[in-house]
PDB file of C-alpha atoms in Angstrom:
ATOM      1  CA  UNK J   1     117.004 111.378  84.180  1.00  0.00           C
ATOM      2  CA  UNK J   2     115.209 109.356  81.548  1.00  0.00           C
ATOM      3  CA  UNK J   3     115.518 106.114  82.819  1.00  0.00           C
ATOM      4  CA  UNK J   4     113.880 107.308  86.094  1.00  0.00           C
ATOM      5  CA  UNK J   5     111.247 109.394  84.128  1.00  0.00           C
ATOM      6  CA  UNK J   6     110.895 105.704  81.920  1.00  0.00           C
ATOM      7  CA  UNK J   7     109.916 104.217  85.908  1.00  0.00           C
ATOM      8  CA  UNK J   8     108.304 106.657  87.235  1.00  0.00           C
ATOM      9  CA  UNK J   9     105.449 106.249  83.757  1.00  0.00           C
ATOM     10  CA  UNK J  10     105.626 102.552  84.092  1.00  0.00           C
ATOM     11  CA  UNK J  11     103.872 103.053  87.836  1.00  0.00           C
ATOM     12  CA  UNK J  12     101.529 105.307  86.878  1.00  0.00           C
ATOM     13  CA  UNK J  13     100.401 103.592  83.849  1.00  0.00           C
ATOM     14  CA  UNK J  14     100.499  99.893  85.287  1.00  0.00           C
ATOM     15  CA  UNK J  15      97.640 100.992  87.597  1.00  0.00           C
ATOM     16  CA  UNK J  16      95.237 102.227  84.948  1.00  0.00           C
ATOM     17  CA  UNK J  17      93.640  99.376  84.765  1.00  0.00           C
ATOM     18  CA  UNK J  18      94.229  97.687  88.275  1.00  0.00           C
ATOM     19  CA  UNK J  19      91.043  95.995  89.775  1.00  0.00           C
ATOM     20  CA  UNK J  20      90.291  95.776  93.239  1.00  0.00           C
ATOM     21  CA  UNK J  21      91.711  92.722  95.120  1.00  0.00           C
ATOM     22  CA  UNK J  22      88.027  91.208  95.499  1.00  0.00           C
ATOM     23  CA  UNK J  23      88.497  90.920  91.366  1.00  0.00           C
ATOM     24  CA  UNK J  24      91.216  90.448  90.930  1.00  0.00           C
ATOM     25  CA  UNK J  25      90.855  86.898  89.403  1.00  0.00           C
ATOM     26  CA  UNK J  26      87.771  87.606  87.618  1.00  0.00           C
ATOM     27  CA  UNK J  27      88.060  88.431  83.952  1.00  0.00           C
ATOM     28  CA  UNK J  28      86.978  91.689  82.727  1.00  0.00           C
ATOM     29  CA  UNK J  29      84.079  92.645  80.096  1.00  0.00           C
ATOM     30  CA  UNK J  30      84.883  95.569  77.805  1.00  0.00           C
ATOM     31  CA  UNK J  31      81.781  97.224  77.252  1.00  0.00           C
ATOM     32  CA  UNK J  32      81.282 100.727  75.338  1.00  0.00           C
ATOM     33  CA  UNK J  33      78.402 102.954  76.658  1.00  0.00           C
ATOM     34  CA  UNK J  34      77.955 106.654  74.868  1.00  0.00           C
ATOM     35  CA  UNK J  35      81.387 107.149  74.119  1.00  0.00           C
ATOM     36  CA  UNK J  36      82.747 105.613  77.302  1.00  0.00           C
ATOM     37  CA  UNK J  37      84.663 102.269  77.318  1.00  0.00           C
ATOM     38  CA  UNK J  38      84.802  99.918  80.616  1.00  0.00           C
ATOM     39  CA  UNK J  39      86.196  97.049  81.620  1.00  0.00           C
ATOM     40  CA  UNK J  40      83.845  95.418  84.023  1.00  0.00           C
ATOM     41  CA  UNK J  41      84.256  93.301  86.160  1.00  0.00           C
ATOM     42  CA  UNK J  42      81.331  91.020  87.960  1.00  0.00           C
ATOM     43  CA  UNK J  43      81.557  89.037  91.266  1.00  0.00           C
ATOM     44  CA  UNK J  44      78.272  87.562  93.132  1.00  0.00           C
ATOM     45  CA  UNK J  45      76.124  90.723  93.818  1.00  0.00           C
ATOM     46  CA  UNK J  46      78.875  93.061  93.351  1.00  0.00           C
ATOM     47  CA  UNK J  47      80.012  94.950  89.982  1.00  0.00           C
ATOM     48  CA  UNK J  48      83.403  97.262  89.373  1.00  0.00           C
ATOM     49  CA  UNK J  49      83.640  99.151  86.471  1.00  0.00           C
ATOM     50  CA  UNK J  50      86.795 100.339  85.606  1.00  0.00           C
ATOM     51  CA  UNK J  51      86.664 103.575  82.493  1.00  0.00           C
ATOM     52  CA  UNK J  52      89.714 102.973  80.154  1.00  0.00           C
ATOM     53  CA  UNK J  53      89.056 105.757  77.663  1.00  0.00           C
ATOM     54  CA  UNK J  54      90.702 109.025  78.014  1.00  0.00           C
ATOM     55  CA  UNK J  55      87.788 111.958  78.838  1.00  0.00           C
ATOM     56  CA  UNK J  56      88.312 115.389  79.021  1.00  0.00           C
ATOM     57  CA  UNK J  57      87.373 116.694  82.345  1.00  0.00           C
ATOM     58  CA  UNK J  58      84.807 113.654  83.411  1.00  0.00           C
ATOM     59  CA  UNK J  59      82.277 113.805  85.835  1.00  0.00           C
ATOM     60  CA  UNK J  60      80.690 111.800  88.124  1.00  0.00           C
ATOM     61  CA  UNK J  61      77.009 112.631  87.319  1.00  0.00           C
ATOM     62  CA  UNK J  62      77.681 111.599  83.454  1.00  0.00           C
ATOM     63  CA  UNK J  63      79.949 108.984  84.201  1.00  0.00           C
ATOM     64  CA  UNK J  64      78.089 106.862  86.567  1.00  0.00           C
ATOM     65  CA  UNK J  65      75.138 106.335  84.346  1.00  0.00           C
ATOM     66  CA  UNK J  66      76.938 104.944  81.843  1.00  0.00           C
ATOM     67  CA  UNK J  67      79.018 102.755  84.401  1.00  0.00           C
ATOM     68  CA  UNK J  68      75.775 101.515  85.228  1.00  0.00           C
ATOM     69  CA  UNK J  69      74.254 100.675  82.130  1.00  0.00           C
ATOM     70  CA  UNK J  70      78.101  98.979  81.287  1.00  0.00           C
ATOM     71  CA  UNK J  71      77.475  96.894  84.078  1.00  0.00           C
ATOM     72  CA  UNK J  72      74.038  95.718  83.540  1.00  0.00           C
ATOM     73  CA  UNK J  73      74.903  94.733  80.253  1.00  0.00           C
ATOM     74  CA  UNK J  74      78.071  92.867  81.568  1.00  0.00           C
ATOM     75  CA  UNK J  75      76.073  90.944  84.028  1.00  0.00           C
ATOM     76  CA  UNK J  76      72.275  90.708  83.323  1.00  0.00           C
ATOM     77  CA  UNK J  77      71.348  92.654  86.579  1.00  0.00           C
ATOM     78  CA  UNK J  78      70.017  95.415  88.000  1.00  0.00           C
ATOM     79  CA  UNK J  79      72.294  97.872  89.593  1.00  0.00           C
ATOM     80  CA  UNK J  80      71.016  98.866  92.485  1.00  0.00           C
ATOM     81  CA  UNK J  81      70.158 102.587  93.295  1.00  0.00           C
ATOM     82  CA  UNK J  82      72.432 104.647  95.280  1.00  0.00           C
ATOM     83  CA  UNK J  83      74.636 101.939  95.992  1.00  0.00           C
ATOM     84  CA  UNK J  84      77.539 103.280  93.194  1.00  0.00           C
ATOM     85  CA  UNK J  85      80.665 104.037  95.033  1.00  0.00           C
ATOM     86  CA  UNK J  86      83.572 105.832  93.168  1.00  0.00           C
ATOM     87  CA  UNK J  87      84.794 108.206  90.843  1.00  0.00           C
ATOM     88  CA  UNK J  88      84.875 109.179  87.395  1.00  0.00           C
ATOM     89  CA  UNK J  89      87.796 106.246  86.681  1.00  0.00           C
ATOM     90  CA  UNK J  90      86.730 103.479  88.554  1.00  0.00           C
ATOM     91  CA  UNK J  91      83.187 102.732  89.842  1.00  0.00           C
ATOM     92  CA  UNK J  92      81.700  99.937  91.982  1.00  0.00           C
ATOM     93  CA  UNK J  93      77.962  98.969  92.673  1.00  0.00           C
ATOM     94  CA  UNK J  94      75.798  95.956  94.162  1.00  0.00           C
ATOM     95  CA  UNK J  95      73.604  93.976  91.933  1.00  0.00           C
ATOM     96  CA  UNK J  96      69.314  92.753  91.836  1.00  0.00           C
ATOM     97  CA  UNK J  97      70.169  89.988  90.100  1.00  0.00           C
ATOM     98  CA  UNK J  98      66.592  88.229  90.853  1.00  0.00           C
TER      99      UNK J  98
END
């Protein structure tokens, strides 16, 4: 029972930090925003933001702010409003960057 318990963790935990295919060769900025630790990703006009800190409870209308600000900082854009797509884990957004 342990070694399939052992598995069954490895699966979960190997996609923690998993970036979408688009990034998946693009190397990740860790950026800390409030509390909140990302690694970020940054590809043409397009941003991913990946939270890798535990939270209690998260929420989308505290998280994505500071998703935002993690990827402005990682890239020197502008995200652009109302584009964010996601959840409290893993957040994606197009970038201004003129």
């Amino acid at each position: 029972m342990k070694p399939l318990a052992g598995i069954i963790l490895a699966i979960l935990v190997s996609g923690c930090d998993s970036p979408h295919p688009a990034f998946s060769k693009v190397a990740a900025k860790v950026i800390t925003v409030d509390g909140s630790t990302f690694r970020v990703r940054v590809r043409e006009n397009m941003a991913e933001a990946i939270r890798t800190n535990f939270e209690r409870l998260p929420k989308i209308g505290e998280t994505f702010p500071k998703a935002a600000k993690a990827m402005e900082i990682a890239s020197g854009c502008r995200v652009i409003p109302n584009s964010m797509k996601g959840d409290p884990a893993l957040v994606m957004a197009k970038l201004d960057c003129r």
